Coordinates of C-alpha atoms in Angstrom, one line a residue:
X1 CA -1.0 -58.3 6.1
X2 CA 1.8 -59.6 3.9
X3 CA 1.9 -56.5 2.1
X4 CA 2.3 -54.2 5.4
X5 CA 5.4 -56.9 5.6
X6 CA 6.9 -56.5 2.9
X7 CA 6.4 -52.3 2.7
X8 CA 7.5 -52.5 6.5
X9 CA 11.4 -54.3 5.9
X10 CA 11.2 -52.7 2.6
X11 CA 11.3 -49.2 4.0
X12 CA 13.8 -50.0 6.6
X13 CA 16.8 -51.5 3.8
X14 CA 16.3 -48.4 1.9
X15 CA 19.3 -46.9 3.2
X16 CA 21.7 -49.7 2.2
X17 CA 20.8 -49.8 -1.5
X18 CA 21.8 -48.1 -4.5
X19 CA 20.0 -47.5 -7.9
X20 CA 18.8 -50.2 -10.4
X21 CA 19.8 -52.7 -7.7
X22 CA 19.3 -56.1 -6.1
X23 CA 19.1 -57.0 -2.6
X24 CA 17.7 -60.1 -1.1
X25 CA 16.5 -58.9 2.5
X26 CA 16.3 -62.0 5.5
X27 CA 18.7 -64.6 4.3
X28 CA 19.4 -65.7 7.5
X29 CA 16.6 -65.3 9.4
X30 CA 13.7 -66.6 7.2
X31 CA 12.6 -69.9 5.3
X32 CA 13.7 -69.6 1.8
X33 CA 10.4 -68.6 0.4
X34 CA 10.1 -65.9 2.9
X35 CA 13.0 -64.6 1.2
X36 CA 12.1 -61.4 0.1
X37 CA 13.6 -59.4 -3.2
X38 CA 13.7 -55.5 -3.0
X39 CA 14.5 -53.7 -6.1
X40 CA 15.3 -49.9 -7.3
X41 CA 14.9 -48.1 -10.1
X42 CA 15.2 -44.7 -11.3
X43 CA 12.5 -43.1 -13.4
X44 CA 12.3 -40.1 -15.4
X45 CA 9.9 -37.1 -14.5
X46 CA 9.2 -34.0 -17.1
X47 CA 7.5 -30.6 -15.9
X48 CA 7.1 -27.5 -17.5
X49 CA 4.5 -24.6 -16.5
X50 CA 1.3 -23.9 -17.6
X51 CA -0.7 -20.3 -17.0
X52 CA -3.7 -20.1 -14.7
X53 CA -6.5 -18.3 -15.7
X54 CA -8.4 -18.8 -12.7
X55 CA -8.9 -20.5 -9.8
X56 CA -11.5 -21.8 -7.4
X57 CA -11.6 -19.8 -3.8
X58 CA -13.5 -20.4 -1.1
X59 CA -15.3 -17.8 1.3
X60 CA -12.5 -17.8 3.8
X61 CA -10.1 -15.6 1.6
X62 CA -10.7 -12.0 0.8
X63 CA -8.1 -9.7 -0.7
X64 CA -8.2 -6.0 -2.3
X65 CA -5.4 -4.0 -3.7
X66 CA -2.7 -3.4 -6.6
X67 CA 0.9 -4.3 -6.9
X68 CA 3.6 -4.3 -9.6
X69 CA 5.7 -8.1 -9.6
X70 CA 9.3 -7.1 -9.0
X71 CA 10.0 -10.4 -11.0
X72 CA 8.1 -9.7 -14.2
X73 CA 7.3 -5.4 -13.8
X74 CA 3.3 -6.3 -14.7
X75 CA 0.6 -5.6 -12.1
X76 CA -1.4 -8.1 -10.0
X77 CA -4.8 -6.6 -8.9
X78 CA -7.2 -8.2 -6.7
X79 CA -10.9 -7.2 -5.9
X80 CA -13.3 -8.1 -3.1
X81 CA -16.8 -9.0 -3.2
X82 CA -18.8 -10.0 -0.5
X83 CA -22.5 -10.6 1.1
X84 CA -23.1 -9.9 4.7
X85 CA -24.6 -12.9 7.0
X86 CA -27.4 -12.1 9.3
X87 CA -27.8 -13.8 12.3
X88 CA -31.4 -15.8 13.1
X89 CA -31.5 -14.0 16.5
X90 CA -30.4 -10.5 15.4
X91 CA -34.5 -9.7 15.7
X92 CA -35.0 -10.4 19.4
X93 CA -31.4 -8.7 20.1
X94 CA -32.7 -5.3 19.4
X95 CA -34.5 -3.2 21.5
X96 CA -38.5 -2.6 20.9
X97 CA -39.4 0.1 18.5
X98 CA -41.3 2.2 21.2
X99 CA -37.8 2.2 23.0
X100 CA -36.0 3.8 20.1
X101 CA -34.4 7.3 21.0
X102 CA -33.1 8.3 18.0
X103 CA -35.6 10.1 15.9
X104 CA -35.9 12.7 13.0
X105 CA -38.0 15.8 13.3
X106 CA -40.8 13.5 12.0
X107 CA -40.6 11.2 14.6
X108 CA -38.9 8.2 12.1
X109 CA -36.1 6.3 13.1
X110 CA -32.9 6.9 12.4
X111 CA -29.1 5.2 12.3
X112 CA -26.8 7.8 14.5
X113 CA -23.8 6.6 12.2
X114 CA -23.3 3.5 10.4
X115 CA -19.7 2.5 8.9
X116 CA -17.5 -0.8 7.8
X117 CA -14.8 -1.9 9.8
X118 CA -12.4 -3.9 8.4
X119 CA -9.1 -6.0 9.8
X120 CA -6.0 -6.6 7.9
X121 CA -3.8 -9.8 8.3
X122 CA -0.8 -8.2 8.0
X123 CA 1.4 -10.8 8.0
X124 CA -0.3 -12.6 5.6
X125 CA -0.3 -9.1 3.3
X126 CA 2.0 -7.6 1.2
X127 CA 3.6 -4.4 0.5
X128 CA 4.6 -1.1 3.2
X129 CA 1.8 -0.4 5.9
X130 CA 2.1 2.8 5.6
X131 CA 1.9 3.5 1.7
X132 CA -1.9 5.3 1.0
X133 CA -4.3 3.4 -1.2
X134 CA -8.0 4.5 -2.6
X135 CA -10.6 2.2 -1.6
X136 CA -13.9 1.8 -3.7
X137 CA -17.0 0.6 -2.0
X138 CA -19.6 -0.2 -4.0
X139 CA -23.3 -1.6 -3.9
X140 CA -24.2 -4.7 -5.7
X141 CA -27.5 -4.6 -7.7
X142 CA -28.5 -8.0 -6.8
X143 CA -27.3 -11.1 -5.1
X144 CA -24.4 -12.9 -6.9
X145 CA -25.6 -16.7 -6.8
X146 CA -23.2 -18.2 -9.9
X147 CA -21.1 -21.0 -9.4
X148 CA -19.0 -18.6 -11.6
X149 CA -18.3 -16.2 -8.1
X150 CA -16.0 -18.8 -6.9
X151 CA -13.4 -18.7 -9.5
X152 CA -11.1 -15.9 -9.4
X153 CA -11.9 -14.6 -13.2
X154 CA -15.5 -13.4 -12.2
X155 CA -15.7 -9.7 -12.6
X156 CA -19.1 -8.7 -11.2
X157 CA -18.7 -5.2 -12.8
X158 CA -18.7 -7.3 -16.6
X159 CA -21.7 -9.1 -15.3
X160 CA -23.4 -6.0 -14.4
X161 CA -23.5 -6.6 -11.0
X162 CA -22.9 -2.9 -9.0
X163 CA -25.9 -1.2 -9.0
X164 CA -26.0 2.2 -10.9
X165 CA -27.0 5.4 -8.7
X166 CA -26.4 2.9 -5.5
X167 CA -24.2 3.5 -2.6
X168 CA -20.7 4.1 -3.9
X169 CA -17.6 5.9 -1.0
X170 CA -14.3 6.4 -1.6
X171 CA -12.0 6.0 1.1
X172 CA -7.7 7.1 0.9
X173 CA -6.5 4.2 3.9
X174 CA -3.1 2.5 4.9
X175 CA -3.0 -0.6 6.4
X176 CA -1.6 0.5 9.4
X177 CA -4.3 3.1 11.1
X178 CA -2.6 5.9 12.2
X179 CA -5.6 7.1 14.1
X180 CA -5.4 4.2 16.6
X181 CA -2.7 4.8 19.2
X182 CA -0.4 2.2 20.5
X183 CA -2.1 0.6 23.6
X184 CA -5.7 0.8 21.5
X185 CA -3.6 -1.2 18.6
X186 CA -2.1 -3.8 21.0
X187 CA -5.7 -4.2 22.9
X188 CA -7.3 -5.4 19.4
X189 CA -4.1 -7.9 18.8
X190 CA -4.6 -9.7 22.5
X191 CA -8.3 -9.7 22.4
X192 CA -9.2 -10.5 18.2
X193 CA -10.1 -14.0 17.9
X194 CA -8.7 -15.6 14.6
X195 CA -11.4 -18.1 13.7
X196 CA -10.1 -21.0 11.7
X197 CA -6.2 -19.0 11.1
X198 CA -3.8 -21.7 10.8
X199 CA -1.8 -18.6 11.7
X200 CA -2.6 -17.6 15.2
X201 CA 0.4 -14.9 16.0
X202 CA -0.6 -12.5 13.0
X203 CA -0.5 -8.5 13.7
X204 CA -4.1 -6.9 13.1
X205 CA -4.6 -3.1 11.9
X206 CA -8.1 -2.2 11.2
X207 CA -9.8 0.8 8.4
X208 CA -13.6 2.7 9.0
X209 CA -15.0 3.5 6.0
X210 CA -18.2 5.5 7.5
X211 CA -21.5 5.5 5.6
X212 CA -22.9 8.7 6.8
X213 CA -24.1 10.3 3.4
X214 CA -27.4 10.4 2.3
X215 CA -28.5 7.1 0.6
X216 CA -31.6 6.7 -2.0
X217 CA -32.8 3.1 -2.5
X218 CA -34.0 1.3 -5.3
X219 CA -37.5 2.8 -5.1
X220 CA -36.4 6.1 -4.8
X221 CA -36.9 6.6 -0.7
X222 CA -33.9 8.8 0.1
X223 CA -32.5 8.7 3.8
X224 CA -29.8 10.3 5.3
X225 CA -27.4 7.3 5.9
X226 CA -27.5 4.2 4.7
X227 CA -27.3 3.1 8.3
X228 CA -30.8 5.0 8.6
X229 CA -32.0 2.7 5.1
X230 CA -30.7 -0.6 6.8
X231 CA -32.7 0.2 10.5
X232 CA -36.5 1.8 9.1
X233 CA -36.3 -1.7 7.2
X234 CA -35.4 -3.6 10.5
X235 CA -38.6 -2.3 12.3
X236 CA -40.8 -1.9 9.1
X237 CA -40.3 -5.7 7.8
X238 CA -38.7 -7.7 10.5
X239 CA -39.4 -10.7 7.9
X240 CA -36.3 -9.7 5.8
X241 CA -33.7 -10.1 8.5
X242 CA -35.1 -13.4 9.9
X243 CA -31.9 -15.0 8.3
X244 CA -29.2 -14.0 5.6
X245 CA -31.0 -15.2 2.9
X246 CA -33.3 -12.6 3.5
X247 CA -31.5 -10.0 4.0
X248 CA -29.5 -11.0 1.3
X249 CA -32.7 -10.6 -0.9
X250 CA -34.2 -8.0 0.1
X251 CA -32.1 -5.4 1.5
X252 CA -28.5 -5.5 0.9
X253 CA -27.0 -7.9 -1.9
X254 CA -23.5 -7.6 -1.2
X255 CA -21.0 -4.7 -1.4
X256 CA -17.4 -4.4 -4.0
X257 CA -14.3 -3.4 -2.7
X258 CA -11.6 -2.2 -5.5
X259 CA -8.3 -0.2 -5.1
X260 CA -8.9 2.9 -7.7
X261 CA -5.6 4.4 -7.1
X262 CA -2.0 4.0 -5.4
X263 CA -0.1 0.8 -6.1
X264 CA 2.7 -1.5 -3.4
X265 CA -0.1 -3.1 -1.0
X266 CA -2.2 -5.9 -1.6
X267 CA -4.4 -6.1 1.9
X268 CA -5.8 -9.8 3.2
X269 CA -9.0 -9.6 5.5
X270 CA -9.3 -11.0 8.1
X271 CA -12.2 -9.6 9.3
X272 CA -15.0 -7.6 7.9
X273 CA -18.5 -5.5 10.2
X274 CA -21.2 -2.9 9.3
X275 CA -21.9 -1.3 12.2
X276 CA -25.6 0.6 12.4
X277 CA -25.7 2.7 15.7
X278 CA -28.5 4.1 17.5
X279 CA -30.1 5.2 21.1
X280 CA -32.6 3.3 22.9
X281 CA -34.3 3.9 26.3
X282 CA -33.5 1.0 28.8
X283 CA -35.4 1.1 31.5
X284 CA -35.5 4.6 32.0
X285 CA -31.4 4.8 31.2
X286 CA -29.9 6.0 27.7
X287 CA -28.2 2.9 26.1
X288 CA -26.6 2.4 22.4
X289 CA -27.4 -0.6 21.0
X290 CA -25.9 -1.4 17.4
X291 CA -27.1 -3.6 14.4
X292 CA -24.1 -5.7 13.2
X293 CA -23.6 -7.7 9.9
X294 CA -20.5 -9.6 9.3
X295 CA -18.7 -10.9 6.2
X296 CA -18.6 -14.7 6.7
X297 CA -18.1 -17.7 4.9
X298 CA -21.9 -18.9 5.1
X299 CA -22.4 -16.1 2.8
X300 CA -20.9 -15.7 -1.1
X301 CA -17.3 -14.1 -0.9
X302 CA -15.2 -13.2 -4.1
X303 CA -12.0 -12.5 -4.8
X304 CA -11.2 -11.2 -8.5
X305 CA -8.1 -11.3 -9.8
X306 CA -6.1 -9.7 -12.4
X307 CA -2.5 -10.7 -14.4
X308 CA -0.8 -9.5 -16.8
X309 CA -1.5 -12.6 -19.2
X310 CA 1.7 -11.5 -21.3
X311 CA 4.1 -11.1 -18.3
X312 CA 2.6 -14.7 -17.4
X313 CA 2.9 -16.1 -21.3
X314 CA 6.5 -15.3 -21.5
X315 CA 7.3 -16.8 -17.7
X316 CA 5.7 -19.7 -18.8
X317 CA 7.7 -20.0 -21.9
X318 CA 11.3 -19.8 -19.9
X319 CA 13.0 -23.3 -20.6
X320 CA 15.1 -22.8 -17.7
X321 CA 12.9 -23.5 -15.0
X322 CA 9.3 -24.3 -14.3
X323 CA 7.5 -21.5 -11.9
X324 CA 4.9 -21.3 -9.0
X325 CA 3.1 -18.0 -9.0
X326 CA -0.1 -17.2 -7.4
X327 CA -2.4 -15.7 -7.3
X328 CA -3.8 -17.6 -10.2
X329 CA -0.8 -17.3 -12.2
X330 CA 1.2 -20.1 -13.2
X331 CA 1.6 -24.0 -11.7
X332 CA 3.8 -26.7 -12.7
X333 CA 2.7 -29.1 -15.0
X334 CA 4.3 -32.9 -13.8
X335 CA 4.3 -35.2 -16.4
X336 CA 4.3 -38.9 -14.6
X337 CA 6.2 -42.2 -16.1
X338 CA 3.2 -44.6 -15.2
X339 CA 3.0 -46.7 -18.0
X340 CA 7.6 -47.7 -17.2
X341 CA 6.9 -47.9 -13.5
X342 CA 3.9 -50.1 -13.9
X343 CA 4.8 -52.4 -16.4
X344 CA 8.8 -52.8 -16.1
X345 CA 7.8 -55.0 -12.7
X346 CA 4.7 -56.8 -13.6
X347 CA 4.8 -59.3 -11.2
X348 CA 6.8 -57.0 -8.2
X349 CA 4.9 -55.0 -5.7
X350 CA 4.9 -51.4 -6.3
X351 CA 5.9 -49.7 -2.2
X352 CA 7.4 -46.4 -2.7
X353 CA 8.0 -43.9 -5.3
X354 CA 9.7 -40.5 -3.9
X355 CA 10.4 -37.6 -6.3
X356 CA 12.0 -34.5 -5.2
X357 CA 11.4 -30.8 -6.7
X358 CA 14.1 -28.7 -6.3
X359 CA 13.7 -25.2 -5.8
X360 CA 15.7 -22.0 -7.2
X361 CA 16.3 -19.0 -5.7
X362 CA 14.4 -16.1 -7.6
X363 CA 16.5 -13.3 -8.8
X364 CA 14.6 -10.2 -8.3
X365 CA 16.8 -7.0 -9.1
X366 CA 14.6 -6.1 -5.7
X367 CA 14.5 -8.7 -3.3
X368 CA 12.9 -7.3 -0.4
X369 CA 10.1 -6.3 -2.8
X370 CA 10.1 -10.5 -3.9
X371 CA 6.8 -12.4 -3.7
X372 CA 6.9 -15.1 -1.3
X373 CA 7.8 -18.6 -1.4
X374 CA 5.4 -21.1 -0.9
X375 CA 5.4 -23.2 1.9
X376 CA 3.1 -25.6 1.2
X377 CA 2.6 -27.5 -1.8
X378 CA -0.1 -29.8 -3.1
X379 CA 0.6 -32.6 -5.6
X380 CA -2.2 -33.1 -7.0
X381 CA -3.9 -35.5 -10.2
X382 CA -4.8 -32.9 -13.3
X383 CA -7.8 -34.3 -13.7
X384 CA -9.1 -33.6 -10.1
X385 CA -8.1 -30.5 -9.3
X386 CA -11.2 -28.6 -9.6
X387 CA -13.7 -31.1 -8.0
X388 CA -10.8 -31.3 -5.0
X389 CA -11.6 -27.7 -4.6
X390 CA -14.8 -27.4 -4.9
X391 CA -15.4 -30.3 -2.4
X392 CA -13.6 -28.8 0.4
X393 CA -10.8 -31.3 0.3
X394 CA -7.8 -32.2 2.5
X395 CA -5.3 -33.9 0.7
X396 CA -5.3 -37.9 0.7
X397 CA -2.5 -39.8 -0.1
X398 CA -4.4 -41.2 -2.7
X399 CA -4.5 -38.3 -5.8
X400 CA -3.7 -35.5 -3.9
X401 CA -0.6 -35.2 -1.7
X402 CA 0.6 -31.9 0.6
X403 CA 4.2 -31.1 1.4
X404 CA 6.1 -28.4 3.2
X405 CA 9.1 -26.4 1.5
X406 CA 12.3 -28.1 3.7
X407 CA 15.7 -28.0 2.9
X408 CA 15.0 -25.6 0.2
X409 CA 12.7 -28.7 -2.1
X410 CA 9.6 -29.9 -2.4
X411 CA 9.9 -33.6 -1.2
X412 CA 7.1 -36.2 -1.5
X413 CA 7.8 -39.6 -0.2
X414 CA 5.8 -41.6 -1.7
X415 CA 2.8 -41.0 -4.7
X416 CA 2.8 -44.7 -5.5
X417 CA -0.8 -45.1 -5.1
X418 CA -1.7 -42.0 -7.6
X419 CA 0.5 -43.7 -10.1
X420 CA -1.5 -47.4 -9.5
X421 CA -4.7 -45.2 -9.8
X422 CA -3.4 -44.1 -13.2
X423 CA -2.8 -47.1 -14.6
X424 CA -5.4 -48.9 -13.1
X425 CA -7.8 -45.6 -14.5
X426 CA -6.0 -46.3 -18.4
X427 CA -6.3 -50.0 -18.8
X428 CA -10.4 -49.5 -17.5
X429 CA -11.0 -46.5 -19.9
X430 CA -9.0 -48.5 -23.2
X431 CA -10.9 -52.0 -22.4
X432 CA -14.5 -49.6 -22.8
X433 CA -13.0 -47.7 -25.3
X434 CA -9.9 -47.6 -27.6
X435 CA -10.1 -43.7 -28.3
X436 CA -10.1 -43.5 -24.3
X437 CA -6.6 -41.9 -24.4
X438 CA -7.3 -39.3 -27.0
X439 CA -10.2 -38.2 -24.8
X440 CA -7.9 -37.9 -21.8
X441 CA -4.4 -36.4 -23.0
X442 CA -4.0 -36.1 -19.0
X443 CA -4.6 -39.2 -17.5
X444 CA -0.8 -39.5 -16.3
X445 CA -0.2 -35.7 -15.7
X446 CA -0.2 -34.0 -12.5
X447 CA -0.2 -30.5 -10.6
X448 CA 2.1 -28.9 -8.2
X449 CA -0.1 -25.8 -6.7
X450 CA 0.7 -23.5 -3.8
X451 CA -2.3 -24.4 -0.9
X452 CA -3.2 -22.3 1.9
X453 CA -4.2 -24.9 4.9
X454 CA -7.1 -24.0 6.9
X455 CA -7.0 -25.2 10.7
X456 CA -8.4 -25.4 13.7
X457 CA -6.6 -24.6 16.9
X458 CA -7.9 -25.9 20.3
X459 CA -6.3 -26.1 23.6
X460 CA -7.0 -28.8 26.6
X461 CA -5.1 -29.1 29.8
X462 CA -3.7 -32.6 30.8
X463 CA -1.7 -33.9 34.0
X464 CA 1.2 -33.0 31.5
X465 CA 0.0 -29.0 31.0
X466 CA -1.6 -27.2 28.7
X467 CA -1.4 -28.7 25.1
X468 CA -2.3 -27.0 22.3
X469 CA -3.1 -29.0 18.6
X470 CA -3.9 -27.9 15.4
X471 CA -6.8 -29.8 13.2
X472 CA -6.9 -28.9 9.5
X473 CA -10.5 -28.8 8.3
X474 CA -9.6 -27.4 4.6
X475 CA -7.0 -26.7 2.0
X476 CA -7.9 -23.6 -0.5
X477 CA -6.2 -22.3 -3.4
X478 CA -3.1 -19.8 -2.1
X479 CA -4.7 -16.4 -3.3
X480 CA -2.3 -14.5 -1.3
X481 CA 0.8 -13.3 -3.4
X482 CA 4.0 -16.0 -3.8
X483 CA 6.0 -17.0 -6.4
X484 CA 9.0 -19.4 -7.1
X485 CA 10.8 -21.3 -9.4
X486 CA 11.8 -25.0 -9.8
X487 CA 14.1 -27.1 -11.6
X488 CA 12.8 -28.1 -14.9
X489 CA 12.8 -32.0 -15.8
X490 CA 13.1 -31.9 -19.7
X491 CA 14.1 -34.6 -21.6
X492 CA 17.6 -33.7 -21.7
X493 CA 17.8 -33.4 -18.2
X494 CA 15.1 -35.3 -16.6
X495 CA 14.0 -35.1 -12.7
X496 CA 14.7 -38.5 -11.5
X497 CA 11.9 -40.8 -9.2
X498 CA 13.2 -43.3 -7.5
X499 CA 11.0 -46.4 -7.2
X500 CA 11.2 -49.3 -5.3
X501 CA 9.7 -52.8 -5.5
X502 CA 9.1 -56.0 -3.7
X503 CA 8.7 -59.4 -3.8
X504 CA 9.3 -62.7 -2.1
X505 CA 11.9 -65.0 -3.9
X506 CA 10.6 -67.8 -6.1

């Protein structure tokens, strides 16, 4: 309780003090030993960047395509990989086998077409909607179940993972579809539902790639779609799509989207269907039923991607700035000044300890070809950062921290608890073990990394209206293209922290 106190008048006389000062707050109002000493002190910060091999991504991201960085002239590639999820009640969704219509000459099933549809996030892509790409769709041999998918340097064509002789179309698309006709465009952005979007106003454009071509499976059977493969299997062994595991198993592993040619777009997805469709007989009336599998996050997503690990190197190496560039290119290494803050006080109360990143404007020969700029940023400790991922985390206040670009900077208020948990984490680790530093050369470094935050939107009506609020539910690894710079805190010119402690006057 005394603490809230003291934090509570502490924050409020911030305003009326300067740096590496004094002040005595209640004078006049309290007993003398209720007196209460607040003092300021600036601190210096380094940074510098460090290169990103790869990151960890979660299912909920998917990108494919190729662009050249107007700020370095390298390419940035990005591939998609992705397992479909099958829904437990897919088998009794389906009309009976006896009711199926559509038949060969031998009386076997068959698909009528079968294709992928796929919706683009437009806003959240990059480069001219109408530029032409080529699209590579490719069957996966088996199921990808590495830990390894989820980090963006997993190439499942290294790892042998597309099948040889398996389904494999290539498909010349824009983002925008030309074939879809204004009012048929406008009816799929007022009707498309964005799931967990924390960006609920983004434009939709969709691609087909049709699967009509005569497909041979692994033991040889030959049909003439893969629609056709995908619906004999649904009536011959209704065991393998009692649940995506299954079907995942036994009868498709996954498919691999890469851009093979053209270069300015790189395409986020929003959504991804197969379509199977066929004719039934209901009830004495001709109906079309379809199979549907969807891309979801129950099911193993991957997005590879590719840098130009010299254009990176020689960012990193600019001593005139630190950078942010993702997708899985470069953060900003923080260097912290625990061991001063902690120990220049010992007997004060450590409240607050702000620092302030400043960001510079890039200066792209081409700016409305630049990257964008983050928005938000997550401060993070080194040593976390992958577990924080892989967890599912939303920041904390604790070792993780998230802040929105305003005013041009990077502001966080107060990391004064991940610089006690620092200190606190050195002095255990040297009283176990006196080598404890050399086997932790980070303990008192942290990350700044771009984060995409997942939400959920929901609206309720009140007295007061309709009132709409936004939950988050994740933060994920910004895979979508951004960069920026920061000013660099060397030890010439150091970023300043300002600290302030407390105590009541002896």
């Amino acid at each position: 309780m005394k603490l809230k106190f003291i934090t509570a008048i502490a924050l409020c006389a911030m305003a009326m003090m300067s740096c590496d000062e004094e002040t005595i707050i209640g004078e006049s109002l309290t007993n003398e030993k209720d007196k209460l000493v607040v003092t300021t002190h600036n601190f210096n910060v380094l940074t510098q960047s460090v290169a990103v091999d790869s990151v960890f991504s979660r299912e909920r991201q998917g990108y494919f395509g190729r662009v050249k960085d107007p700020e370095t002239n390298a390419y940035v590639k990005s591939e998609f990989t992705t397992q479909f999820n099958m829904m437990e009640n897919t088998i009794n969704d389906l009309p009976k086998r006896e009711n199926v219509l559509s038949l060969d000459e031998n009386g076997d099933i068959i698909a009528e077409s079968c294709y992928i549809n796929i919706l683009f996030d437009v806003s959240s892509s990059y480069g001219d909607t109408l530029t032409s790409m080529k699209l590579r769709v490719s069957e996966l041999d088996r199921p990808i179940e590495s830990e390894k998918a989820h980090f963006t340097n997993f190439d499942p064509k290294e790892n042998g993972y597309i099948r040889q002789g398996g389904l494999q179309r290539d498909k010349v698309f824009s983002m925008r579809n030309l074939n879809l006709n204004d009012s048929i465009r406008n009816l799929i952005e007022s009707t498309l539902h964005t799931g967990t979007s924390s960006n609920n106003s983004a434009y939709y454009d969709e691609l087909d790639i049709v699967l009509d071509e005569p497909y041979t499976d692994k033991n040889g059977v030959t049909y003439n779609n893969y629609g056709t493969y995908i619906l004999r299997n649904f009536y011959d062994h209704p065991e393998f799509f009692k649940n995506s595991y299954s079907f995942i198993h036994n009868i498709c592993p996954g498919l691999h989207f890469e851009t093979i040619d053209g270069l300015g777009v790189m395409a986020k997805i929003m959504e991804m269907n197969m379509y199977i469709n066929f004719m039934a007989d209901y009830d004495g009336e001709v109906g079309y039923p379809y199979l549907r599998t969807t891309s979801t996050e129950e099911v193993v997503q991957s997005t590879k991607v590719t840098n130009d690990k010299e254009a990176i190197q020689q960012l990193v190496e600019d001593n005139s700035c630190t950078y942010l560039k993702t997708p899985a290119g470069i953060f900003t290494e923080v260097t912290l000044p625990v061991d001063d803050i902690c120990t220049s006080h010992p007997t004060d109360s450590l409240l607050t300890a702000k620092v302030i990143f400043q960001r510079l404007n890039n200066m792209s020969e081409t700016p409305e070809l630049s990257f964008s700029v983050p928005d938000k940023l997550l401060l993070i400790e080194k040593d976390s950062l992958d577990s924080f991922f892989k967890k599912n985390s939303l920041y904390n206040n604790l070792y993780a921290y998230q802040v929105s670009l305003e005013q041009n900077a990077y502001t966080f208020p107060n990391i004064s608890n991940l610089l006690t948990r620092m200190y606190n984490a050195k002095k255990k680790g040297l009283a176990s073990d006196p080598d404890w530093l050399s086997k932790h050369p980070d303990w008192n470094k942290a990350l700044l990394v771009p984060v995409e935050v997942i939400s959920i939107t929901s609206t309720s009506s009140t007295i007061y209206g309709t009132q709409t609020s936004s939950t988050p539910i994740a933060t994920e690894n910004q895979l979508g293209l951004m960069s920026t710079r920061l000013v660099k805190g060397s030890a010439e010119n150091p970023i300043k922290m300002e600290v302030i402690y407390a105590k009541f006057k002896e």
